[in-house]
Amino acid sequence: NNYNIHDFDVPLTTVDSVLFTVQDGQLFTLLVQRANHPAKGMWGLPGGFVDTQQDTDLDHCAQRHLQQKTGIEAPFLQPLVALGNGQRDPRGWSTSISFYALMAHADCQHYVDTVSDVQWFPLAQAQQMSLAFDHTKILDLALKQLQQKALDSLVLAYALPETFTLTQLQHLHEVILGRSIQSKSFRRRIEQAQVLQDTGEVSDTQGKGKRPSLYRLKPDIAEYRFVRNLEA
Amino acid sequence: NNYNIHDFDVPLTTVDSVLFTVQDGQLFTLLVQRANHPAKGMWGLPGGFVDTQQDTDLDHCAQRHLQQKTGIEAPFLQPLVALGNGQRDPRGWSTSISFYALMAHADCQHYVDTVSDVQWFPLAQAQQMSLAFDHTKILDLALKQLQQKALDSLVLAYALPETFTLTQLQHLHEVILGRSIQSKSFRRRIEQAQVLQDTGEVSDTQGKGKRPSLYRLKPDIAEYRFVRNLEA
């Protein structure tokens, strides 16, 4: 009844976000350079402590830090993992609750261009960097989840412009998976899923053949899980 | 450098576990009756605060509370979800990091039989009870995850005795999904997955036909994900 957390050695709670985007056929992730100790000057994931006065919940906390540190409002923050132990932060026993999102490059580039301590890194480069805390581990886990989503679901359309061709959608899945997928099987699954609307318009891509149709995601399709995934 | 968590209003960190077992063709979940305020006397998930002195990490914390409150060592605690906000606990802003596991009934019944504040409840009943905090929500999320696993993977064999028939394995998946699945398709997938060993022995089930073969899970198959899930 008269529980006081200050009587205990309470662990820290931080929230971190992994953002992905695809640009020029390459997967990128967003990093920020730390302005304060510990790990001052190192690059890491955008995030920070829960503020019990400001943050209504963990998701809100993640969005607040993203907004403050990168100017980005992420469209769909998906829960990733909670990592907590006595070693990951020199300030004390600490838990990082992480989220991840894949977003369109266009939605976020303006602010990032204006500051020096926020930057999109090619994923392969970011994975080789020495990141703050255990952020390399969190980044690796996020990539694994994103790749599983690229097999299981169509959520990836959110990283494309509002209208897109089926070839663009397939290419996005391929960039994330790091390998090609069978076009026939991909299109059959998308058809079965019934999550795309034909806009009636065609792409203005230059080329010899018929111009490809433009599609958009049906409203309220936050995440569709393929009944058969793409490996089948 | 001289960061002191006691200068801040730090959120609480608790760890909670959802255990499932199948007995007599029915899914059960483990609840404990709370001995202390808040929610004293109510049933809830086994769990508690992180102890920064005792707990090496979140998983260890979950196992410690399970052991202390239920006598159970869970075989595979899978990460479930982190729920954190200012409303879920009257003691303050609080995050629950939850895990779940499906386990064989035989592995845990002895201790549970000896105490009155730990009990397996039929899942449908537990979902109707007024549980402590937001534990009903966590329980519902765990069921959803378990059902997805019953479609995606073979991990469920861990809830069976060491050797089992294919019919027993299929029945387990059906109990969790709450509906029947096609036997032919189920067996084909298991064959493709190559995760079972034929023991060379047969079940001593009484019946007219041929006695069914007994299988065991191959070692080191912690979790196999069906390439096609069972809905396909």
PDB file of N, CA and C in Angstrom, chain B residues 168-225:
ATOM      1  N   GLN B 168      -1.253 -37.984 -31.834  1.00  0.00           N
ATOM      2  CA  GLN B 168      -1.167 -37.156 -30.615  1.00  0.00           C
ATOM      3  C   GLN B 168      -0.672 -35.751 -30.943  1.00  0.00           C
ATOM      4  N   LEU B 169       0.326 -35.672 -31.823  1.00  0.00           N
ATOM      5  CA  LEU B 169       0.870 -34.365 -32.189  1.00  0.00           C
ATOM      6  C   LEU B 169      -0.187 -33.523 -32.916  1.00  0.00           C
ATOM      7  N   GLN B 170      -0.893 -34.158 -33.838  1.00  0.00           N
ATOM      8  CA  GLN B 170      -1.939 -33.428 -34.556  1.00  0.00           C
ATOM      9  C   GLN B 170      -3.036 -32.958 -33.589  1.00  0.00           C
ATOM     10  N   HIS B 171      -3.402 -33.846 -32.664  1.00  0.00           N
ATOM     11  CA  HIS B 171      -4.456 -33.500 -31.711  1.00  0.00           C
ATOM     12  C   HIS B 171      -4.043 -32.297 -30.860  1.00  0.00           C
ATOM     13  N   LEU B 172      -2.769 -32.269 -30.475  1.00  0.00           N
ATOM     14  CA  LEU B 172      -2.264 -31.134 -29.703  1.00  0.00           C
ATOM     15  C   LEU B 172      -2.434 -29.827 -30.485  1.00  0.00           C
ATOM     16  N   HIS B 173      -2.038 -29.843 -31.744  1.00  0.00           N
ATOM     17  CA  HIS B 173      -2.213 -28.646 -32.580  1.00  0.00           C
ATOM     18  C   HIS B 173      -3.688 -28.265 -32.673  1.00  0.00           C
ATOM     19  N   GLU B 174      -4.545 -29.259 -32.765  1.00  0.00           N
ATOM     20  CA  GLU B 174      -5.981 -28.985 -32.903  1.00  0.00           C
ATOM     21  C   GLU B 174      -6.571 -28.383 -31.629  1.00  0.00           C
ATOM     22  N   VAL B 175      -6.133 -28.879 -30.491  1.00  0.00           N
ATOM     23  CA  VAL B 175      -6.634 -28.340 -29.213  1.00  0.00           C
ATOM     24  C   VAL B 175      -6.262 -26.862 -29.106  1.00  0.00           C
ATOM     25  N   ILE B 176      -5.036 -26.538 -29.501  1.00  0.00           N
ATOM     26  CA  ILE B 176      -4.580 -25.153 -29.393  1.00  0.00           C
ATOM     27  C   ILE B 176      -5.297 -24.261 -30.396  1.00  0.00           C
ATOM     28  N   LEU B 177      -5.501 -24.779 -31.597  1.00  0.00           N
ATOM     29  CA  LEU B 177      -6.184 -23.970 -32.612  1.00  0.00           C
ATOM     30  C   LEU B 177      -7.687 -23.919 -32.387  1.00  0.00           C
ATOM     31  N   GLY B 178      -8.200 -24.854 -31.599  1.00  0.00           N
ATOM     32  CA  GLY B 178      -9.642 -24.867 -31.363  1.00  0.00           C
ATOM     33  C   GLY B 178     -10.443 -25.349 -32.563  1.00  0.00           C
ATOM     34  N   ARG B 179      -9.802 -26.090 -33.463  1.00  0.00           N
ATOM     35  CA  ARG B 179     -10.504 -26.636 -34.625  1.00  0.00           C
ATOM     36  C   ARG B 179      -9.675 -27.765 -35.226  1.00  0.00           C
ATOM     37  N   SER B 180     -10.304 -28.560 -36.072  1.00  0.00           N
ATOM     38  CA  SER B 180      -9.586 -29.691 -36.650  1.00  0.00           C
ATOM     39  C   SER B 180      -8.747 -29.234 -37.831  1.00  0.00           C
ATOM     40  N   ILE B 181      -7.665 -29.953 -38.093  1.00  0.00           N
ATOM     41  CA  ILE B 181      -6.840 -29.665 -39.259  1.00  0.00           C
ATOM     42  C   ILE B 181      -6.754 -30.921 -40.106  1.00  0.00           C
ATOM     43  N   GLN B 182      -6.441 -30.746 -41.386  1.00  0.00           N
ATOM     44  CA  GLN B 182      -6.442 -31.870 -42.315  1.00  0.00           C
ATOM     45  C   GLN B 182      -5.268 -32.796 -42.041  1.00  0.00           C
ATOM     46  N   SER B 183      -5.573 -34.043 -41.773  1.00  0.00           N
ATOM     47  CA  SER B 183      -4.554 -34.995 -41.359  1.00  0.00           C
ATOM     48  C   SER B 183      -3.492 -35.211 -42.446  1.00  0.00           C
ATOM     49  N   LYS B 184      -3.945 -35.323 -43.679  1.00  0.00           N
ATOM     50  CA  LYS B 184      -3.020 -35.611 -44.780  1.00  0.00           C
ATOM     51  C   LYS B 184      -1.988 -34.484 -44.936  1.00  0.00           C
ATOM     52  N   SER B 185      -2.501 -33.258 -44.932  1.00  0.00           N
ATOM     53  CA  SER B 185      -1.636 -32.085 -45.077  1.00  0.00           C
ATOM     54  C   SER B 185      -0.679 -31.969 -43.880  1.00  0.00           C
ATOM     55  N   PHE B 186      -1.183 -32.220 -42.683  1.00  0.00           N
ATOM     56  CA  PHE B 186      -0.360 -32.131 -41.477  1.00  0.00           C
ATOM     57  C   PHE B 186       0.803 -33.124 -41.563  1.00  0.00           C
ATOM     58  N   ARG B 187       0.495 -34.368 -41.958  1.00  0.00           N
ATOM     59  CA  ARG B 187       1.544 -35.391 -42.011  1.00  0.00           C
ATOM     60  C   ARG B 187       2.567 -35.121 -43.106  1.00  0.00           C
ATOM     61  N   ARG B 188       2.101 -34.575 -44.219  1.00  0.00           N
ATOM     62  CA  ARG B 188       3.021 -34.275 -45.312  1.00  0.00           C
ATOM     63  C   ARG B 188       4.027 -33.206 -44.861  1.00  0.00           C
ATOM     64  N   ARG B 189       3.507 -32.200 -44.163  1.00  0.00           N
ATOM     65  CA  ARG B 189       4.397 -31.138 -43.704  1.00  0.00           C
ATOM     66  C   ARG B 189       5.413 -31.619 -42.680  1.00  0.00           C
ATOM     67  N   ILE B 190       4.957 -32.474 -41.797  1.00  0.00           N
ATOM     68  CA  ILE B 190       5.878 -33.010 -40.798  1.00  0.00           C
ATOM     69  C   ILE B 190       6.968 -33.829 -41.469  1.00  0.00           C
ATOM     70  N   GLU B 191       6.575 -34.572 -42.477  1.00  0.00           N
ATOM     71  CA  GLU B 191       7.549 -35.358 -43.221  1.00  0.00           C
ATOM     72  C   GLU B 191       8.579 -34.447 -43.896  1.00  0.00           C
ATOM     73  N   GLN B 192       8.070 -33.404 -44.566  1.00  0.00           N
ATOM     74  CA  GLN B 192       8.956 -32.443 -45.230  1.00  0.00           C
ATOM     75  C   GLN B 192       9.900 -31.763 -44.241  1.00  0.00           C
ATOM     76  N   ALA B 193       9.379 -31.512 -43.045  1.00  0.00           N
ATOM     77  CA  ALA B 193      10.153 -30.741 -42.074  1.00  0.00           C
ATOM     78  C   ALA B 193      11.345 -31.536 -41.548  1.00  0.00           C
ATOM     79  N   GLN B 194      11.237 -32.844 -41.555  1.00  0.00           N
ATOM     80  CA  GLN B 194      12.321 -33.725 -41.101  1.00  0.00           C
ATOM     81  C   GLN B 194      12.830 -33.366 -39.709  1.00  0.00           C
ATOM     82  N   VAL B 195      11.906 -33.161 -38.806  1.00  0.00           N
ATOM     83  CA  VAL B 195      12.301 -32.821 -37.433  1.00  0.00           C
ATOM     84  C   VAL B 195      12.003 -33.947 -36.441  1.00  0.00           C
ATOM     85  N   LEU B 196      11.342 -35.007 -36.922  1.00  0.00           N
ATOM     86  CA  LEU B 196      11.009 -36.119 -36.023  1.00  0.00           C
ATOM     87  C   LEU B 196      11.877 -37.335 -36.319  1.00  0.00           C
ATOM     88  N   GLN B 197      12.181 -38.083 -35.264  1.00  0.00           N
ATOM     89  CA  GLN B 197      12.848 -39.380 -35.396  1.00  0.00           C
ATOM     90  C   GLN B 197      11.843 -40.487 -35.125  1.00  0.00           C
ATOM     91  N   ASP B 198      11.816 -41.485 -35.978  1.00  0.00           N
ATOM     92  CA  ASP B 198      11.021 -42.683 -35.703  1.00  0.00           C
ATOM     93  C   ASP B 198      11.792 -43.501 -34.663  1.00  0.00           C
ATOM     94  N   THR B 199      11.155 -43.783 -33.539  1.00  0.00           N
ATOM     95  CA  THR B 199      11.870 -44.504 -32.465  1.00  0.00           C
ATOM     96  C   THR B 199      11.994 -45.988 -32.773  1.00  0.00           C
ATOM     97  N   GLY B 200      11.255 -46.461 -33.783  1.00  0.00           N
ATOM     98  CA  GLY B 200      11.235 -47.904 -34.049  1.00  0.00           C
ATOM     99  C   GLY B 200      10.241 -48.634 -33.160  1.00  0.00           C
ATOM    100  N   GLU B 201       9.692 -47.912 -32.196  1.00  0.00           N
ATOM    101  CA  GLU B 201       8.712 -48.535 -31.292  1.00  0.00           C
ATOM    102  C   GLU B 201       7.288 -48.140 -31.698  1.00  0.00           C
ATOM    103  N   VAL B 202       6.330 -48.880 -31.184  1.00  0.00           N
ATOM    104  CA  VAL B 202       4.937 -48.550 -31.476  1.00  0.00           C
ATOM    105  C   VAL B 202       4.197 -48.257 -30.188  1.00  0.00           C
ATOM    106  N   SER B 203       3.135 -47.508 -30.316  1.00  0.00           N
ATOM    107  CA  SER B 203       2.313 -47.145 -29.171  1.00  0.00           C
ATOM    108  C   SER B 203       1.579 -48.367 -28.648  1.00  0.00           C
ATOM    109  N   ASP B 204       1.357 -48.415 -27.326  1.00  0.00           N
ATOM    110  CA  ASP B 204       0.605 -49.547 -26.778  1.00  0.00           C
ATOM    111  C   ASP B 204      -0.893 -49.229 -26.683  1.00  0.00           C
ATOM    112  N   THR B 205      -1.311 -48.233 -27.465  1.00  0.00           N
ATOM    113  CA  THR B 205      -2.729 -47.913 -27.530  1.00  0.00           C
ATOM    114  C   THR B 205      -3.517 -49.168 -27.895  1.00  0.00           C
ATOM    115  N   GLN B 206      -4.629 -49.395 -27.223  1.00  0.00           N
ATOM    116  CA  GLN B 206      -5.514 -50.495 -27.585  1.00  0.00           C
ATOM    117  C   GLN B 206      -6.332 -50.091 -28.796  1.00  0.00           C
ATOM    118  N   GLY B 207      -6.569 -51.028 -29.680  1.00  0.00           N
ATOM    119  CA  GLY B 207      -7.398 -50.707 -30.843  1.00  0.00           C
ATOM    120  C   GLY B 207      -7.320 -51.823 -31.842  1.00  0.00           C
ATOM    121  N   LYS B 208      -8.069 -51.667 -32.897  1.00  0.00           N
ATOM    122  CA  LYS B 208      -8.167 -52.760 -33.864  1.00  0.00           C
ATOM    123  C   LYS B 208      -6.996 -52.770 -34.833  1.00  0.00           C
ATOM    124  N   GLY B 209      -6.679 -51.600 -35.396  1.00  0.00           N
ATOM    125  CA  GLY B 209      -5.718 -51.539 -36.514  1.00  0.00           C
ATOM    126  C   GLY B 209      -4.278 -51.755 -36.062  1.00  0.00           C
ATOM    127  N   LYS B 210      -3.404 -51.384 -36.938  1.00  0.00           N
ATOM    128  CA  LYS B 210      -1.961 -51.456 -36.699  1.00  0.00           C
ATOM    129  C   LYS B 210      -1.610 -50.451 -35.600  1.00  0.00           C
ATOM    130  N   ARG B 211      -0.726 -50.839 -34.715  1.00  0.00           N
ATOM    131  CA  ARG B 211      -0.333 -49.892 -33.662  1.00  0.00           C
ATOM    132  C   ARG B 211       0.505 -48.772 -34.263  1.00  0.00           C
ATOM    133  N   PRO B 212       0.217 -47.529 -33.923  1.00  0.00           N
ATOM    134  CA  PRO B 212       0.935 -46.415 -34.551  1.00  0.00           C
ATOM    135  C   PRO B 212       2.371 -46.274 -34.028  1.00  0.00           C
ATOM    136  N   SER B 213       3.255 -45.804 -34.917  1.00  0.00           N
ATOM    137  CA  SER B 213       4.665 -45.612 -34.573  1.00  0.00           C
ATOM    138  C   SER B 213       4.828 -44.476 -33.562  1.00  0.00           C
ATOM    139  N   LEU B 214       5.850 -44.632 -32.757  1.00  0.00           N
ATOM    140  CA  LEU B 214       6.192 -43.574 -31.797  1.00  0.00           C
ATOM    141  C   LEU B 214       7.370 -42.758 -32.332  1.00  0.00           C
ATOM    142  N   TYR B 215       7.266 -41.450 -32.197  1.00  0.00           N
ATOM    143  CA  TYR B 215       8.297 -40.535 -32.669  1.00  0.00           C
ATOM    144  C   TYR B 215       8.839 -39.732 -31.503  1.00  0.00           C
ATOM    145  N   ARG B 216      10.018 -39.177 -31.715  1.00  0.00           N
ATOM    146  CA  ARG B 216      10.508 -38.153 -30.792  1.00  0.00           C
ATOM    147  C   ARG B 216      11.069 -37.006 -31.630  1.00  0.00           C
ATOM    148  N   LEU B 217      11.160 -35.831 -30.993  1.00  0.00           N
ATOM    149  CA  LEU B 217      11.733 -34.671 -31.666  1.00  0.00           C
ATOM    150  C   LEU B 217      13.238 -34.892 -31.804  1.00  0.00           C
ATOM    151  N   LYS B 218      13.795 -34.592 -32.986  1.00  0.00           N
ATOM    152  CA  LYS B 218      15.244 -34.650 -33.139  1.00  0.00           C
ATOM    153  C   LYS B 218      15.919 -33.687 -32.170  1.00  0.00           C
ATOM    154  N   PRO B 219      17.099 -34.036 -31.672  1.00  0.00           N
ATOM    155  CA  PRO B 219      17.776 -33.095 -30.776  1.00  0.00           C
ATOM    156  C   PRO B 219      18.088 -31.786 -31.521  1.00  0.00           C
ATOM    157  N   ASP B 220      18.173 -30.710 -30.782  1.00  0.00           N
ATOM    158  CA  ASP B 220      18.531 -29.382 -31.325  1.00  0.00           C
ATOM    159  C   ASP B 220      17.482 -28.786 -32.253  1.00  0.00           C
ATOM    160  N   ILE B 221      16.285 -29.323 -32.257  1.00  0.00           N
ATOM    161  CA  ILE B 221      15.203 -28.691 -33.006  1.00  0.00           C
ATOM    162  C   ILE B 221      14.389 -27.866 -32.011  1.00  0.00           C
ATOM    163  N   ALA B 222      14.884 -26.697 -31.685  1.00  0.00           N
ATOM    164  CA  ALA B 222      14.177 -25.904 -30.688  1.00  0.00           C
ATOM    165  C   ALA B 222      12.866 -25.408 -31.274  1.00  0.00           C
ATOM    166  N   GLU B 223      12.902 -25.039 -32.520  1.00  0.00           N
ATOM    167  CA  GLU B 223      11.724 -24.426 -33.098  1.00  0.00           C
ATOM    168  C   GLU B 223      11.841 -24.528 -34.602  1.00  0.00           C
ATOM    169  N   TYR B 224      10.962 -25.258 -35.203  1.00  0.00           N
ATOM    170  CA  TYR B 224      10.995 -25.373 -36.657  1.00  0.00           C
ATOM    171  C   TYR B 224       9.793 -24.636 -37.202  1.00  0.00           C
ATOM    172  N   ARG B 225      10.036 -23.804 -38.175  1.00  0.00           N
ATOM    173  CA  ARG B 225       8.965 -23.039 -38.777  1.00  0.00           C
ATOM    174  C   ARG B 225       8.556 -23.712 -40.076  1.00  0.00           C
TER     175      ARG B 225
END
